[in-house]
Coordinates of N, CA and C in Angstrom, one line a residue:
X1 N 8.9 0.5 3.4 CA 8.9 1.9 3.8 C 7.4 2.5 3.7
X2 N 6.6 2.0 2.6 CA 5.5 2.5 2.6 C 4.4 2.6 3.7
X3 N 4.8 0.9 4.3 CA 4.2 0.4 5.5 C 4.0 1.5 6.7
X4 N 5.1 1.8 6.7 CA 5.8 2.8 7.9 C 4.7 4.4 8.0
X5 N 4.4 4.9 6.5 CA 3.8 6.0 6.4 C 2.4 5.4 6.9
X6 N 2.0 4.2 7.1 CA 0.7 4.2 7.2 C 0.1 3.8 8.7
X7 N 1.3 3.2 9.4 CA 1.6 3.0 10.4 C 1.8 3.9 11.9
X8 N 2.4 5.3 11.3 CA 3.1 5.8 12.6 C 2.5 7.5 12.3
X9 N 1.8 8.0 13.3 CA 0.7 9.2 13.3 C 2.0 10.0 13.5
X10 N 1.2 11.6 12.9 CA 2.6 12.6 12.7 C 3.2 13.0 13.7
X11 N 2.3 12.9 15.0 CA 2.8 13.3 16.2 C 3.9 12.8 16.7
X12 N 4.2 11.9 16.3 CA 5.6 10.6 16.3 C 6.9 10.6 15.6
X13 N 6.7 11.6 14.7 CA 7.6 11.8 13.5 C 8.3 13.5 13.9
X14 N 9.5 13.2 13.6 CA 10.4 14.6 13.4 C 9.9 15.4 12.2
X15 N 10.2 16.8 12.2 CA 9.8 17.6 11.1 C 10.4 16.8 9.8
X16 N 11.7 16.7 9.9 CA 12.5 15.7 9.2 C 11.5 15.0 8.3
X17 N 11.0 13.9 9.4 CA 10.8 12.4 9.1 C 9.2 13.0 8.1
X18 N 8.8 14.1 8.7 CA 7.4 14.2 8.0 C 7.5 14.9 7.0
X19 N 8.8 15.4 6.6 CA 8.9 16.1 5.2 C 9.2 15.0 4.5
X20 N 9.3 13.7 4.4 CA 10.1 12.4 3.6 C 8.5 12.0 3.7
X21 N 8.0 11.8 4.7 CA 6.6 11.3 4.5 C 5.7 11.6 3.1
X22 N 5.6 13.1 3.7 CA 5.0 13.9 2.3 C 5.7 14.2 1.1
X23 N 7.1 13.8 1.1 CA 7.9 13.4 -0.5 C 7.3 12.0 -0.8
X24 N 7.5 11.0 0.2 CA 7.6 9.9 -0.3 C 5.6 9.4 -0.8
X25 N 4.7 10.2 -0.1 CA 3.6 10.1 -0.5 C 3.1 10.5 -1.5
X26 N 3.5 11.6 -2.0 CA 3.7 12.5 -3.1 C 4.4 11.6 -4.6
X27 N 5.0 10.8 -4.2 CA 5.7 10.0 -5.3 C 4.6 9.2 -7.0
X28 N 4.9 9.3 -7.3 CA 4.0 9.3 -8.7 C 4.2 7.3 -8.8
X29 N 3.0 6.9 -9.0 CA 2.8 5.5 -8.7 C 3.0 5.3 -10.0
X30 N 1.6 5.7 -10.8 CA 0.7 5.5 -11.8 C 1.4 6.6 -12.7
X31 N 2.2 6.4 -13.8 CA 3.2 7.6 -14.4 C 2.4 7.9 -15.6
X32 N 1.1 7.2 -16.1 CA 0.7 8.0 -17.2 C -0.6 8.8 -16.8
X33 N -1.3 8.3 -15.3 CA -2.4 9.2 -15.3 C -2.4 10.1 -13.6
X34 N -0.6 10.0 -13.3 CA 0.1 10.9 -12.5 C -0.8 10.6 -11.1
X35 N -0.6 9.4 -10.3 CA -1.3 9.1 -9.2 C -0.7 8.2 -8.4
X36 N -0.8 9.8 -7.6 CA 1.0 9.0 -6.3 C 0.3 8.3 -5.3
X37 N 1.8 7.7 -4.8 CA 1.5 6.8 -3.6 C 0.5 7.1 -2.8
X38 N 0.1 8.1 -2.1 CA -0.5 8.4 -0.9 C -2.1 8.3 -1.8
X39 N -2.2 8.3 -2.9 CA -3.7 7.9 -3.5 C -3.8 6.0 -3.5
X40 N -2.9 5.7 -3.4 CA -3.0 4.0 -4.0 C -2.4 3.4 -2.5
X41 N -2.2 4.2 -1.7 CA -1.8 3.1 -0.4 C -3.2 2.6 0.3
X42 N -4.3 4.0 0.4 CA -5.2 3.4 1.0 C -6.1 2.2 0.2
X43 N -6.1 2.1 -0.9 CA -6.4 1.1 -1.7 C -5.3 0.0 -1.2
X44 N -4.5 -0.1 -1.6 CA -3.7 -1.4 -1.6 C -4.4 -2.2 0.2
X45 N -4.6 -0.9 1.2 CA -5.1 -1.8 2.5 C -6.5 -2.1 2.6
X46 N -7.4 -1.5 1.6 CA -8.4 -1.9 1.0 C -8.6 -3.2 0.4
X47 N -7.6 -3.6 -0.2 CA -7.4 -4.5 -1.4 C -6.7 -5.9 -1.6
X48 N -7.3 -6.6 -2.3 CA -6.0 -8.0 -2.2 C -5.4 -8.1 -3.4
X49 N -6.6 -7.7 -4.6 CA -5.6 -7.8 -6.0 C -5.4 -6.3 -6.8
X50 N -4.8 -6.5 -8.0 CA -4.1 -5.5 -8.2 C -5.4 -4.5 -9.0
X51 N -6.1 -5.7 -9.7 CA -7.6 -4.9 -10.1 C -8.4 -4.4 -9.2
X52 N -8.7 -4.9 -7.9 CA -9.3 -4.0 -7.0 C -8.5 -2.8 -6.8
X53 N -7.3 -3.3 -6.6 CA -6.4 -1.4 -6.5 C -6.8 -0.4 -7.6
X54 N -6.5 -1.0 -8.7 CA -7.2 -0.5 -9.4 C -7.9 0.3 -9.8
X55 N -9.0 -0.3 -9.5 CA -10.5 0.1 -9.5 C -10.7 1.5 -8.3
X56 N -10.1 1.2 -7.4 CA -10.5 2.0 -6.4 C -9.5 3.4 -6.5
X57 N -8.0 3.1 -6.8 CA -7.1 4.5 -7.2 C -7.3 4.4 -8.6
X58 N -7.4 4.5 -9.4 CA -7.6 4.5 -10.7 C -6.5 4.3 -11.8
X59 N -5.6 3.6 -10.9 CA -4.5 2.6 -11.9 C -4.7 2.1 -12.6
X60 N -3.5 2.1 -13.5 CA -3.9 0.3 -14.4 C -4.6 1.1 -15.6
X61 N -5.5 2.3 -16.0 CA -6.4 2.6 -16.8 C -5.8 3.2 -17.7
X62 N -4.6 4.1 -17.3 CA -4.0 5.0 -18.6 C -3.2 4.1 -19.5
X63 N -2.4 4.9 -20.8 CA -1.9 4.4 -21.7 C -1.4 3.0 -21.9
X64 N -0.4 3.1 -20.7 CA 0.1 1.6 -21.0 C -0.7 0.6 -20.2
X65 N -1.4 1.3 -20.0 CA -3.0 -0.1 -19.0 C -1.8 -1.0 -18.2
X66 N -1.7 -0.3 -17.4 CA -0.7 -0.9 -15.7 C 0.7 -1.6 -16.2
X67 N 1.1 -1.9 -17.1 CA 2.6 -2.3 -17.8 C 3.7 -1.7 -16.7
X68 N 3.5 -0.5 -16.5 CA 4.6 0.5 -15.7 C 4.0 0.2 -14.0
X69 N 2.9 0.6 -13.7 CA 2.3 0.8 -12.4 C 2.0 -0.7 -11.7
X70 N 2.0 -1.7 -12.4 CA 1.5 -3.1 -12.0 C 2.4 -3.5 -11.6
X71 N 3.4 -3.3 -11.3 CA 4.7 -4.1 -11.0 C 4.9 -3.9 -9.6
X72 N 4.8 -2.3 -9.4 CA 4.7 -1.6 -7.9 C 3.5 -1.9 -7.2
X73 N 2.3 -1.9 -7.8 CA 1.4 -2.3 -6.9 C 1.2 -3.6 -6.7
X74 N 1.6 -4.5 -7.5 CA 2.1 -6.0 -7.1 C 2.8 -6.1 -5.7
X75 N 3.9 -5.7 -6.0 CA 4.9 -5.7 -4.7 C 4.5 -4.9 -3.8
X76 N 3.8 -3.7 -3.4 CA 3.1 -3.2 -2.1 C 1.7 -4.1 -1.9
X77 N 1.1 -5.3 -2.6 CA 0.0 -5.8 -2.0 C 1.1 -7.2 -1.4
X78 N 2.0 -7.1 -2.1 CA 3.5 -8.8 -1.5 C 3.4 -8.1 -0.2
X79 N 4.2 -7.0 -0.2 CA 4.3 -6.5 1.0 C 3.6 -6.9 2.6
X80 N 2.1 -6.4 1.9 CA 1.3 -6.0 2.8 C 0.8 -7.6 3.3
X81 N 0.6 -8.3 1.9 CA 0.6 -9.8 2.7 C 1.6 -10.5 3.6
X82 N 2.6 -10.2 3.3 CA 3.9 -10.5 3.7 C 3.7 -10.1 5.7
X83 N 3.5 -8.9 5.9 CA 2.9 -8.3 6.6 C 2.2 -9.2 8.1
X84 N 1.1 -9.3 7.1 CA -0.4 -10.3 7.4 C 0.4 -11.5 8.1
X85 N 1.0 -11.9 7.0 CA 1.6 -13.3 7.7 C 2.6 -14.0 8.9
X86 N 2.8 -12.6 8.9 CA 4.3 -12.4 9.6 C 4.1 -12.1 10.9
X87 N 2.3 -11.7 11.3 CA 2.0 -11.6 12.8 C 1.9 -12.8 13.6
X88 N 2.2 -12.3 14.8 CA 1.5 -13.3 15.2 C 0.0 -13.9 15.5
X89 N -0.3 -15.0 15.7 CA -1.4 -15.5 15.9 C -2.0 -14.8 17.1
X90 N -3.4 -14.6 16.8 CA -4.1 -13.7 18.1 C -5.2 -15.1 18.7
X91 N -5.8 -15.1 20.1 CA -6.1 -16.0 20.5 C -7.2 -16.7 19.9
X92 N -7.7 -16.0 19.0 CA -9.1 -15.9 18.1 C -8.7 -17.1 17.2
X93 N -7.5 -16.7 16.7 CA -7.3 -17.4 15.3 C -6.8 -18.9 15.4
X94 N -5.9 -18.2 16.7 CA -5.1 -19.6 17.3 C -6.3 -20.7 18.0
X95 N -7.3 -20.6 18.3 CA -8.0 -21.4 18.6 C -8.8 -21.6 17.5
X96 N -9.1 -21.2 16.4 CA -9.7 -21.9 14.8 C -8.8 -22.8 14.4
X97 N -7.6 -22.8 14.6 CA -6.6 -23.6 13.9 C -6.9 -25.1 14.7
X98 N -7.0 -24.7 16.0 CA -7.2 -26.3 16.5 C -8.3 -27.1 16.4
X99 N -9.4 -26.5 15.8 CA -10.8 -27.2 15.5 C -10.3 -28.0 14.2

């Protein structure tokens, strides 16, 4: 679902769909230093591990040093490789593979 917010411009979306957007962006990632989704998605497309996420939304740093937040951002960087993998090959790549 996350994917989807990052994916599809407002002009495309029902008032509906853009009031869930801005709930669902709004959602609190990071529960001890209060840093929602829509701060840590552009990191996670930034990012491959969970310390660069990190670093860049400023997770991971409060009380329980990412115990609660590391799990989520784990599985939105699964995601986003999951993603990656799942395209297909573009003529670029598909011809590196055969060298």
């Amino acid at each position: 679902m996350a994917w989807r917010a990052l994916s599809v411009t407002n002009k495309e979306l029902t008032k509906e769909e853009k009031e869930e957007r801005i709930k669902r962006l709004a959602t609190v990632v990071c529960i001890c230093k209060g840093i929602p989704l829509g701060k840590v998605l552009p990191a996670i497309k930034a990012c491959d591990t969970v310390e660069d996420v990190n670093r860049m939304a400023g997770t991971g740093s409060g009380g329980c040093h990412g115990e609660r937040c590391g799990p989520r951002i784990r599985m939105l960087l699964k995601k986003k490789h999951d993603l990656q993998d799942s395209r297909p090959a573009t003529r670029d790549t598909a011809s590196d593979k055969d060298e």
